[in-house]
C-alpha positions as a printed NumPy array, in Angstrom:
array([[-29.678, -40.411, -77.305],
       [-26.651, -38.915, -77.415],
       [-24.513, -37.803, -74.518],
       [-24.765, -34.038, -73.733],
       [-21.689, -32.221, -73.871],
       [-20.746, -30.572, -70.061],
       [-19.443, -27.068, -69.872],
       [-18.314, -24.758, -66.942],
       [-18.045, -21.097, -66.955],
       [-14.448, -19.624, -66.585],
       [-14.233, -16.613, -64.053],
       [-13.935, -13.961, -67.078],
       [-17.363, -14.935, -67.722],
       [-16.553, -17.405, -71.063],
       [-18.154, -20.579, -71.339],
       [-16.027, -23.556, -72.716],
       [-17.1  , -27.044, -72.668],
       [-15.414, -29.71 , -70.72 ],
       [-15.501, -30.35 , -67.085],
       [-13.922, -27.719, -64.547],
       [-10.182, -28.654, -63.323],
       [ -9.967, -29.662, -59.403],
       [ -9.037, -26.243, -58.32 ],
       [ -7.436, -25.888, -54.319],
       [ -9.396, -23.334, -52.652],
       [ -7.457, -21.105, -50.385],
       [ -8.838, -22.112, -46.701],
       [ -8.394, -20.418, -43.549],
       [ -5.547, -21.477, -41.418],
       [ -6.541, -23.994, -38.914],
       [ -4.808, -25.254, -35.613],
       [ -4.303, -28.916, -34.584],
       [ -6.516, -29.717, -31.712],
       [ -4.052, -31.686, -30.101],
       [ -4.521, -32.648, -26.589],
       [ -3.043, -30.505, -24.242],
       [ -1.368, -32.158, -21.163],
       [ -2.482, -31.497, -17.717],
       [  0.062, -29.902, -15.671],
       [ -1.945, -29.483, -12.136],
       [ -0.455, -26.217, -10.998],
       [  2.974, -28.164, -11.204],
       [  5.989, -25.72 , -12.408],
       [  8.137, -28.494, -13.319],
       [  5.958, -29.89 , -15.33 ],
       [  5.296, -26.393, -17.501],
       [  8.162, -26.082, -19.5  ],
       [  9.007, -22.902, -20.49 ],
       [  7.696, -21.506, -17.394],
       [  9.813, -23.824, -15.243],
       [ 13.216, -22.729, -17.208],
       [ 12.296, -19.219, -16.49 ],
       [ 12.871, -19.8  , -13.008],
       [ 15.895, -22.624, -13.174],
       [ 14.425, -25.238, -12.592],
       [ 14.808, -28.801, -13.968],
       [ 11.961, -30.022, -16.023],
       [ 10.448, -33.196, -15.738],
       [ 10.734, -35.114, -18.666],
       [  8.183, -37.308, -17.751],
       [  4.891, -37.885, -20.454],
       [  2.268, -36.525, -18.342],
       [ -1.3  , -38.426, -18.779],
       [ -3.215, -37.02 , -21.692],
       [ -6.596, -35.772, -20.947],
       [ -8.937, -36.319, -23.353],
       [-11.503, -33.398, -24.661],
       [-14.181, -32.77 , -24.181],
       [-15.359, -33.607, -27.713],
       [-14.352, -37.3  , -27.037],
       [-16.579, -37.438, -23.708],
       [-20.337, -37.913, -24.112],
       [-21.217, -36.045, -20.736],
       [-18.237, -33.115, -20.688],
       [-20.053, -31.939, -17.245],
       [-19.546, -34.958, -15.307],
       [-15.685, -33.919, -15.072],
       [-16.418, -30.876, -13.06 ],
       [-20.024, -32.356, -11.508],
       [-18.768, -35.955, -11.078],
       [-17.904, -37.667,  -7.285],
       [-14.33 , -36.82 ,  -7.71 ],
       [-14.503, -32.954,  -8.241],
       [-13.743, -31.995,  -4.579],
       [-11.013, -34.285,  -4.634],
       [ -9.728, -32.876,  -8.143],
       [ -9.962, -29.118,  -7.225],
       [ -8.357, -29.87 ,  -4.203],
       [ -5.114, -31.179,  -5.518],
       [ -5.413, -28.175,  -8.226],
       [ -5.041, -26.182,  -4.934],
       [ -2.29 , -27.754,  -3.627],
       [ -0.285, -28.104,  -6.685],
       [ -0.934, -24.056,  -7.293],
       [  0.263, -23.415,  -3.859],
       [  3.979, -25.209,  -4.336],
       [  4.443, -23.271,  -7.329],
       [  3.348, -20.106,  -5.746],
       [  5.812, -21.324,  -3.222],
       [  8.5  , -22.087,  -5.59 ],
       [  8.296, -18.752,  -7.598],
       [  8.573, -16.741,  -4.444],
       [ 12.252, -18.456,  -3.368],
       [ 13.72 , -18.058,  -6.741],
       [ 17.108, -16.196,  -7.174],
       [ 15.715, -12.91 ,  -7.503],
       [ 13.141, -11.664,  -5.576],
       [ 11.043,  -9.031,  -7.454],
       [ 11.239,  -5.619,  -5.712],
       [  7.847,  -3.953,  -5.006],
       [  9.483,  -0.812,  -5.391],
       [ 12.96 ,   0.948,  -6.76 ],
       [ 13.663,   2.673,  -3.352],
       [ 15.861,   1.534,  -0.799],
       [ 13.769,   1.906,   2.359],
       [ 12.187,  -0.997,   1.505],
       [ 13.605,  -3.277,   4.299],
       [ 15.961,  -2.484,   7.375],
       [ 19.277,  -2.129,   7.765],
       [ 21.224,  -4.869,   5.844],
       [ 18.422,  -6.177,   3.667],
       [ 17.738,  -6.851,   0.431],
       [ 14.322,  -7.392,  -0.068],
       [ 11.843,  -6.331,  -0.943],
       [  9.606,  -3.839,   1.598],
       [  6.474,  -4.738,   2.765],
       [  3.65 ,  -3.179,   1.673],
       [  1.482,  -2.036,   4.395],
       [ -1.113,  -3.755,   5.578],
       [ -4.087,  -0.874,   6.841],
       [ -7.331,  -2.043,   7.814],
       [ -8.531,   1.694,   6.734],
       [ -8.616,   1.065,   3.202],
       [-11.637,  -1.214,   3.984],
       [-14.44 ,   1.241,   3.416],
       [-18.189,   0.489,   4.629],
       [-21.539,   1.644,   2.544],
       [-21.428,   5.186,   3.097],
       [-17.759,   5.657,   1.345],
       [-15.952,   5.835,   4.833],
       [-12.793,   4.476,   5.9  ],
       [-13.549,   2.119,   9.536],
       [-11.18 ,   2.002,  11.943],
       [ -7.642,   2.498,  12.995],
       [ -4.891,   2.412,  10.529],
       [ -2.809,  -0.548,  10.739],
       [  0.592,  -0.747,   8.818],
       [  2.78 ,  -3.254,   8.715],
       [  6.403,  -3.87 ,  10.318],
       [  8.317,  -1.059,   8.09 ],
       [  6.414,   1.531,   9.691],
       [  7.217,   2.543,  13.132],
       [  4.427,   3.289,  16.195],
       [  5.519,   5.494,  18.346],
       [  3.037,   4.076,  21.366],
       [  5.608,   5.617,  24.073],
       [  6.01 ,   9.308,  25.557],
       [  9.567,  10.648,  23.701],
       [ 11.694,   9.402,  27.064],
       [ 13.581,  12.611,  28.526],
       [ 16.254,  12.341,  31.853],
       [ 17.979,  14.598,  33.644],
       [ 21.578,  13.683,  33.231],
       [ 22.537,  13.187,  36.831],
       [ 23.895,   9.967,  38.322],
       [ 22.448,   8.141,  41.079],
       [ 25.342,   7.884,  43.373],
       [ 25.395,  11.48 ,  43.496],
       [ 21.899,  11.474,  44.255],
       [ 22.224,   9.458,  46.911],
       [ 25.44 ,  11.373,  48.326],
       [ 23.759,  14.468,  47.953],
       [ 20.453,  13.647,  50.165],
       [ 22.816,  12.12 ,  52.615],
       [ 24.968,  15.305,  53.386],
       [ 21.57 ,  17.135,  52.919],
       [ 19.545,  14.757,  55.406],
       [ 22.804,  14.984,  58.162],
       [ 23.264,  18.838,  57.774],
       [ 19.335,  19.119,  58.4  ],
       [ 19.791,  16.519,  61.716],
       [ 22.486,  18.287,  62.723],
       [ 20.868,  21.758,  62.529],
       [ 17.716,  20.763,  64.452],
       [ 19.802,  19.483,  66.97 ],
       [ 21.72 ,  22.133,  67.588],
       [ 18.871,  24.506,  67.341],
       [ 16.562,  22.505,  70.281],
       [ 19.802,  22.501,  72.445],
       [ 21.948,  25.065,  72.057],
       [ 19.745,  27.774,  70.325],
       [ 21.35 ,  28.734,  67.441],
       [ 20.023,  28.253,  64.262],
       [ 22.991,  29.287,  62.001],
       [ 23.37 ,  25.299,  60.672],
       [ 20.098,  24.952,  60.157],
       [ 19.788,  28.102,  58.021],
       [ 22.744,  27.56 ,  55.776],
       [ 21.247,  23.706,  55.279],
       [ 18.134,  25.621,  54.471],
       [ 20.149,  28.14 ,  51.963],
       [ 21.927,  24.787,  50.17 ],
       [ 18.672,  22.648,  49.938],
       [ 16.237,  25.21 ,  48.464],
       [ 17.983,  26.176,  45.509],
       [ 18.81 ,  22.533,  44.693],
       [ 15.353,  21.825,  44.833],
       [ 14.463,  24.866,  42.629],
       [ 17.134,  24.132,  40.162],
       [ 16.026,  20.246,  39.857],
       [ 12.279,  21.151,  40.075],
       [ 13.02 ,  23.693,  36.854],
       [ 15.116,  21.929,  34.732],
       [ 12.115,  18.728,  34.955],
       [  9.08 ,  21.243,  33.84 ],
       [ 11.672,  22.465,  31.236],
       [ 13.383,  19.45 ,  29.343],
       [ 11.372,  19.308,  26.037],
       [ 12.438,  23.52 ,  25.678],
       [ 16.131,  21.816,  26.893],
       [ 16.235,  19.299,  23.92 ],
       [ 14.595,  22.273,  21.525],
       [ 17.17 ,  24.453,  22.44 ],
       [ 19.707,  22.244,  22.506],
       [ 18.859,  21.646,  18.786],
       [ 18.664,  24.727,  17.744],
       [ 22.429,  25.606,  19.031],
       [ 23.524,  22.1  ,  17.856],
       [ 25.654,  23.523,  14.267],
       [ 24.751,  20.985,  11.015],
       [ 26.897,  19.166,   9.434],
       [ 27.319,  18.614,   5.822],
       [ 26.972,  15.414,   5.058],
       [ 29.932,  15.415,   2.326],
       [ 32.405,  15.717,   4.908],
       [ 30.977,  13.595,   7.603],
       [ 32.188,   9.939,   8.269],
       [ 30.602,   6.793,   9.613],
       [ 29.757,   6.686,  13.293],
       [ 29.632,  10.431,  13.244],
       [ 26.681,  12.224,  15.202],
       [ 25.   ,  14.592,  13.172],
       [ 22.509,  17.443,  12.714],
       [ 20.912,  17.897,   9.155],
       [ 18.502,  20.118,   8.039],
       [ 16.899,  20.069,   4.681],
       [ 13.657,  19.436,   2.944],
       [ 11.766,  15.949,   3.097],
       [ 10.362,  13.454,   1.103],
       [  8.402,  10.164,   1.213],
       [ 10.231,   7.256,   1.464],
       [  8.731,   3.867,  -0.265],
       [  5.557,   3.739,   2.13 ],
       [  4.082,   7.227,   2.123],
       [  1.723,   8.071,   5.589],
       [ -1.603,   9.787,   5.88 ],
       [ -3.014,  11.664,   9.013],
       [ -6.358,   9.974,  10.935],
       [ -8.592,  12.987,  10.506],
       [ -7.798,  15.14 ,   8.004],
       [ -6.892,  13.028,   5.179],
       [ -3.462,  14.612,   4.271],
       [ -1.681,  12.695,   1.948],
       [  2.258,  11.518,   1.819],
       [  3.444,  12.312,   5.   ],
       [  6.549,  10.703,   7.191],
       [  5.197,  11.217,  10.458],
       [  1.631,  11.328,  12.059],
       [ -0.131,  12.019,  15.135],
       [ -3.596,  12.503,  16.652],
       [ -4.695,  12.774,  20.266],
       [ -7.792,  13.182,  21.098],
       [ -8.219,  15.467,  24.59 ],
       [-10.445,  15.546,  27.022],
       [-11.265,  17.868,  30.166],
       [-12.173,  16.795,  33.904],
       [-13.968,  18.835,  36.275],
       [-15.127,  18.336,  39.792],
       [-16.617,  14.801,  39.531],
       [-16.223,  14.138,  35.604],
       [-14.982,  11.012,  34.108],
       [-11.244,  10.366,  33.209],
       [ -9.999,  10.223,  30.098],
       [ -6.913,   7.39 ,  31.19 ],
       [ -6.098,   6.071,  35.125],
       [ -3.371,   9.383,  35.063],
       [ -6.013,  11.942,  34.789],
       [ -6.315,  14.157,  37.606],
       [ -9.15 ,  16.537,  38.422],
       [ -9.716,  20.029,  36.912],
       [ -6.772,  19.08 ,  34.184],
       [ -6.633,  17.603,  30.918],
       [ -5.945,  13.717,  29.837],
       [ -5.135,  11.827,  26.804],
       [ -7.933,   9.451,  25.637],
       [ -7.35 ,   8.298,  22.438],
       [ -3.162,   8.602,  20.647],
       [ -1.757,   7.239,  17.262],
       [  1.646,   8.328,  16.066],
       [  3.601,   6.691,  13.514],
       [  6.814,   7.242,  11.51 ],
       [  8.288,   5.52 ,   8.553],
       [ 11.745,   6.178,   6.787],
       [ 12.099,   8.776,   4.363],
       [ 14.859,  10.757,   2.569],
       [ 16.385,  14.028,   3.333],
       [ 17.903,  16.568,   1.107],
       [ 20.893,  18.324,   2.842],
       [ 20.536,  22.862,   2.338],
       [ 24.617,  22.845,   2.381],
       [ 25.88 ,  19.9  ,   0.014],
       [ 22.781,  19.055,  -2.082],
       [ 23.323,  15.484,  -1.016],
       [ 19.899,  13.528,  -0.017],
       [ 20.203,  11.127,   2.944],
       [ 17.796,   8.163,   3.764],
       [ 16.894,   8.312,   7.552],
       [ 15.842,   4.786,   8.854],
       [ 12.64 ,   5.902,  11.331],
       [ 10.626,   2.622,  10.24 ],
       [ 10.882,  -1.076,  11.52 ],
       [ 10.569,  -0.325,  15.543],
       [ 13.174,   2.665,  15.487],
       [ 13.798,   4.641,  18.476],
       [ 12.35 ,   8.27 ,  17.522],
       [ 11.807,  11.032,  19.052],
       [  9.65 ,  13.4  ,  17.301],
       [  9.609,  16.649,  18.189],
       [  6.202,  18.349,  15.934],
       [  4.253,  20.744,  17.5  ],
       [  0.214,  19.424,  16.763],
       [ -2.205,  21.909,  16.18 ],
       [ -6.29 ,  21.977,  17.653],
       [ -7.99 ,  20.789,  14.752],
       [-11.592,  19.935,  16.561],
       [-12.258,  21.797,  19.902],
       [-15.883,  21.005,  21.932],
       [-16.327,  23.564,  24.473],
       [-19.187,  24.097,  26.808],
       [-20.343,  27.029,  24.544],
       [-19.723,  25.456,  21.449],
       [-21.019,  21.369,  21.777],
       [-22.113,  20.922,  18.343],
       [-19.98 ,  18.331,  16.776],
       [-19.354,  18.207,  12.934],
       [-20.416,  15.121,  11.372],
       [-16.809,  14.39 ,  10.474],
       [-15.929,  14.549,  13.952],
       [-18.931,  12.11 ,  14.754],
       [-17.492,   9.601,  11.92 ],
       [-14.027,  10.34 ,  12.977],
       [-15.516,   9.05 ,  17.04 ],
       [-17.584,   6.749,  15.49 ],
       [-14.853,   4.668,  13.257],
       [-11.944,   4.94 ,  16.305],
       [-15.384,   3.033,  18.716],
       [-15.391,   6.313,  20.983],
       [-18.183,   8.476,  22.475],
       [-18.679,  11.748,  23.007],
       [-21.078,  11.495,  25.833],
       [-21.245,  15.176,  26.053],
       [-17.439,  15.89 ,  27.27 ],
       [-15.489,  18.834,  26.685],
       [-12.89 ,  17.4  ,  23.769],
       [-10.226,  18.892,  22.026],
       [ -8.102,  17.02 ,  18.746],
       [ -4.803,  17.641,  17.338],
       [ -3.289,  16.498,  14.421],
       [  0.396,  16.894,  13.897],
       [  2.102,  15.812,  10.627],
       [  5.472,  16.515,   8.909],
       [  4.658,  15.893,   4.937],
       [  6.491,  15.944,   1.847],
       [  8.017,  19.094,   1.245],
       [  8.636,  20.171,   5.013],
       [ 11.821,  21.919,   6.144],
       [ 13.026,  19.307,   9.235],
       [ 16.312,  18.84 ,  11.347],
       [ 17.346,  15.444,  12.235],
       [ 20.079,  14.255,  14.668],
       [ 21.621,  10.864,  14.37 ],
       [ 24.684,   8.95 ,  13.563],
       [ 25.474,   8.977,  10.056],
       [ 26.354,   4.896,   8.719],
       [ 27.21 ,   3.977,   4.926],
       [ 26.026,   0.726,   3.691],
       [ 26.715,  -0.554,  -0.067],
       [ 27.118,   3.167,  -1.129],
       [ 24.372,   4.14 ,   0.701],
       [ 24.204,   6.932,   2.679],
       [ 21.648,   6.844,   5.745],
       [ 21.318,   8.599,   9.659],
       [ 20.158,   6.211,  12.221],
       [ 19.624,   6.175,  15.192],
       [ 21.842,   6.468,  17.855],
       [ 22.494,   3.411,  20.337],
       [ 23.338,   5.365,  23.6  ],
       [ 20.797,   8.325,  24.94 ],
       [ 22.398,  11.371,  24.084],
       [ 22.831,  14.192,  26.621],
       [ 22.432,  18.167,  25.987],
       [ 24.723,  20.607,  27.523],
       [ 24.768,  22.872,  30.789],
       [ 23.005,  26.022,  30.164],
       [ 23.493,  28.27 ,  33.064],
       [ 21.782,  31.087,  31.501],
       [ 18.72 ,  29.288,  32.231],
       [ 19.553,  27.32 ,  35.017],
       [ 18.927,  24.234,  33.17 ],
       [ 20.719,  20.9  ,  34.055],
       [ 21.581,  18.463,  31.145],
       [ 18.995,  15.742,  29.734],
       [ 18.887,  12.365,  27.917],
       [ 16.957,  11.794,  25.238],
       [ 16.492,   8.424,  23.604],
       [ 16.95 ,   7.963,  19.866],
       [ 17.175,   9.719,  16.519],
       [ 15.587,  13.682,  17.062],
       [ 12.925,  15.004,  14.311],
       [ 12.267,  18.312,  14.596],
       [ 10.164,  20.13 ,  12.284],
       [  9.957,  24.207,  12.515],
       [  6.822,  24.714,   9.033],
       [  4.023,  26.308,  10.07 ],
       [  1.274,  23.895,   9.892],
       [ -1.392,  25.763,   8.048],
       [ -4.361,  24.419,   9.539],
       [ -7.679,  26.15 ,  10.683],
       [ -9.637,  24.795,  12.874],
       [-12.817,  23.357,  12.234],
       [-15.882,  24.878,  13.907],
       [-17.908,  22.734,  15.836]])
């Protein structure tokens, strides 16, 4: 038989006889499944990643673990005895390098502002740490608020003094104690009570004057304020005591009131109120009968920038990391539960509920006082420039207002940088 002669089809559809050629068909591009070597969480040992952050790589042929094609039983690696003792050291090992990237030599900033860390820093701020952004089943924010360090709670009553020294105290009641022994004495014996009178006449409008000017400080400081001139911050030089007025913004770590949710703020506050009658239960160990007490206070603060009216020039005012403040904003009744009126709202029962208080059936009252973004506020401090930076903190010695005899007012102290804020607060408040 003869041999039959083989032919192939060409792609433009001819047939010629012969055998087809060894043609190279085009594959798809393939990578080498080399094995990869185990670094264990260990910078040095990454390469690349370890030059990113200077430092030395070791050079060092790490042990080459095989694949898992190569192992007949590719679970026992993760199911084996020696797992726990495997994913521990993966923990350790990720923890130095988590270590290691945050000393390098530059520290990533969580932010571009400068109010990110106190006076003289330069790191980064720290990001605040609230416990209200935990939220239960229902959508609700639980608890109190907790920031971190940057932002400043103001636990303490804004600490007002009447600017009179003690030895003059003390020199005063003396004269006044020995003019009033004197004029009883002469008075039993010799009848005449002209000493005694003009004691009388010298101690009873001391005591008026002293007794005023103590139910009157805060309207003192306001007033004192309000007189004080402001200072453009162009012209003013470091160390110099200040007034500024202007309009406010939020500095890296923005604030939000406890009840009524209002966003980007620099300062916060809620009291909660209550009333004591004949018999009722106190609010704090202070509370007297037939008055009202403070049961429940939260006030914080954080720095924030200013924009002076005059120059144009904005100002960073350092109020965060345990600042001395003394805040000056007027709160407003928000919730009030009377003995007409003791329906609560259910956001007032949340509010009670989240903050671990009771109404018990108590006549209640709860402001809310906020200064936010936008507000018109005065601030007096010492002005300090730091690495072209210009900033009003506060002062280091209590500052004292001036004599106003007008009002029969004696001077005052008052401890630490003064926030005032004149805006109308524009909030109703909520029937109960």
């Amino acid at each position: 038989m003869g041999s039959r002669t083989q032919s192939h089809q060409l792609s433009n559809g001819l047939y010629v006889s012969g055998r087809p050629e060894n043609q190279v068909k085009d594959r798809a591009p393939t990578m080498s499944s080399r094995a990869v070597p185990y670094t264990g969480g260990d910078i040095k040992k990454s390469g690349e990643l370890g030059k990113m952050f200077d430092i030395t790589v070791d050079n060092s042929k790490p042990p080459i673990r095989p694949s898992s094609s190569s192992q007949p039983n590719s679970g026992s690696v993760r199911s084996g005895p020696n797992s726990g003792q495997q994913s521990s050291k993966q923990l350790s090992n990720s923890g130095s390098m988590n270590k290691k990237s945050s000393s390098g030599p530059l520290p990533l900033q969580p932010t571009g502002l400068i109010t990110s860390g106190p006076l003289g820093s330069t790191t980064g701020g720290e990001r605040p740490n609230r416990r209200s952004d935990q939220l239960d089943g229902s959508g609700h924010p639980q608890g109190k608020a907790v920031y971190g360090s940057a932002v400043t709670s103001l636990s303490e009553e804004v600490k007002i003094r009447l600017k009179v020294s003690k030895v003059v105290m003390w020199a005063c009641s003396v004269v006044l104690l020995m003019g009033l022994f004197v004029g009883v004495f002469l008075m039993v014996a010799v009848k005449k009570p002209v000493i005694l009178a003009a004691v009388a006449a010298l101690v009873v409008p001391t005591v008026v004057v002293v007794g005023w000017s103590c139910a009157w400080r805060k309207n003192n400081v306001l007033g004192f304020v309000k007189k004080y001139p402001d200072t453009e911050l162009r012209g003013a030089v470091d160390g110099q005591y200040v007034k500024v007025t202007g309009v406010v913004t939020c500095g890296s770590i923005p604030l939000e009131s406890s009840f009524q949710k209002v966003p980007r703020c620099v300062y916060v506050s809620t009291e909660l109120f209550e009333y004591r009658g004949w018999g009722g239960k106190s609010a704090n160990p202070q509370h007297r009968f037939f008055s009202w007490g403070c049961r429940y206070s939260e006030k914080y603060v954080a720095d924030f920038y200013i924009s002076d009216f005059h120059t144009g020039l904005r100002a960073l005012v350092k109020t965060g990391y345990g600042a001395k403040v003394a805040p000056f904003v007027e709160p407003v009744t928000v919730v009030d539960v009377t003995k007409e009126k003791k329906e609560i709202s259910p956001n007032f029962l949340r509010w009670l509920a989240d903050h671990n208080l009771s109404s018990d059936d108590r006549i209640m009252r709860l402001k809310e006082g906020f200064v936010k973004e936008g507000n018109t506020v005065s601030v007096m401090g010492v002005v300090r420039r730091h690495e072209n930076v210009l900033m009003i903190i506060p002062p280091t010695e209590p500052i004292s207002t001036t004599w106003q005899w007008l009002r029969w007012l004696l001077p005052v102290y008052v401890e630490g940088l003064i926030l005032t804020c004149d805006d109308n607060q524009n909030s109703d408040v909520i029937p109960v």
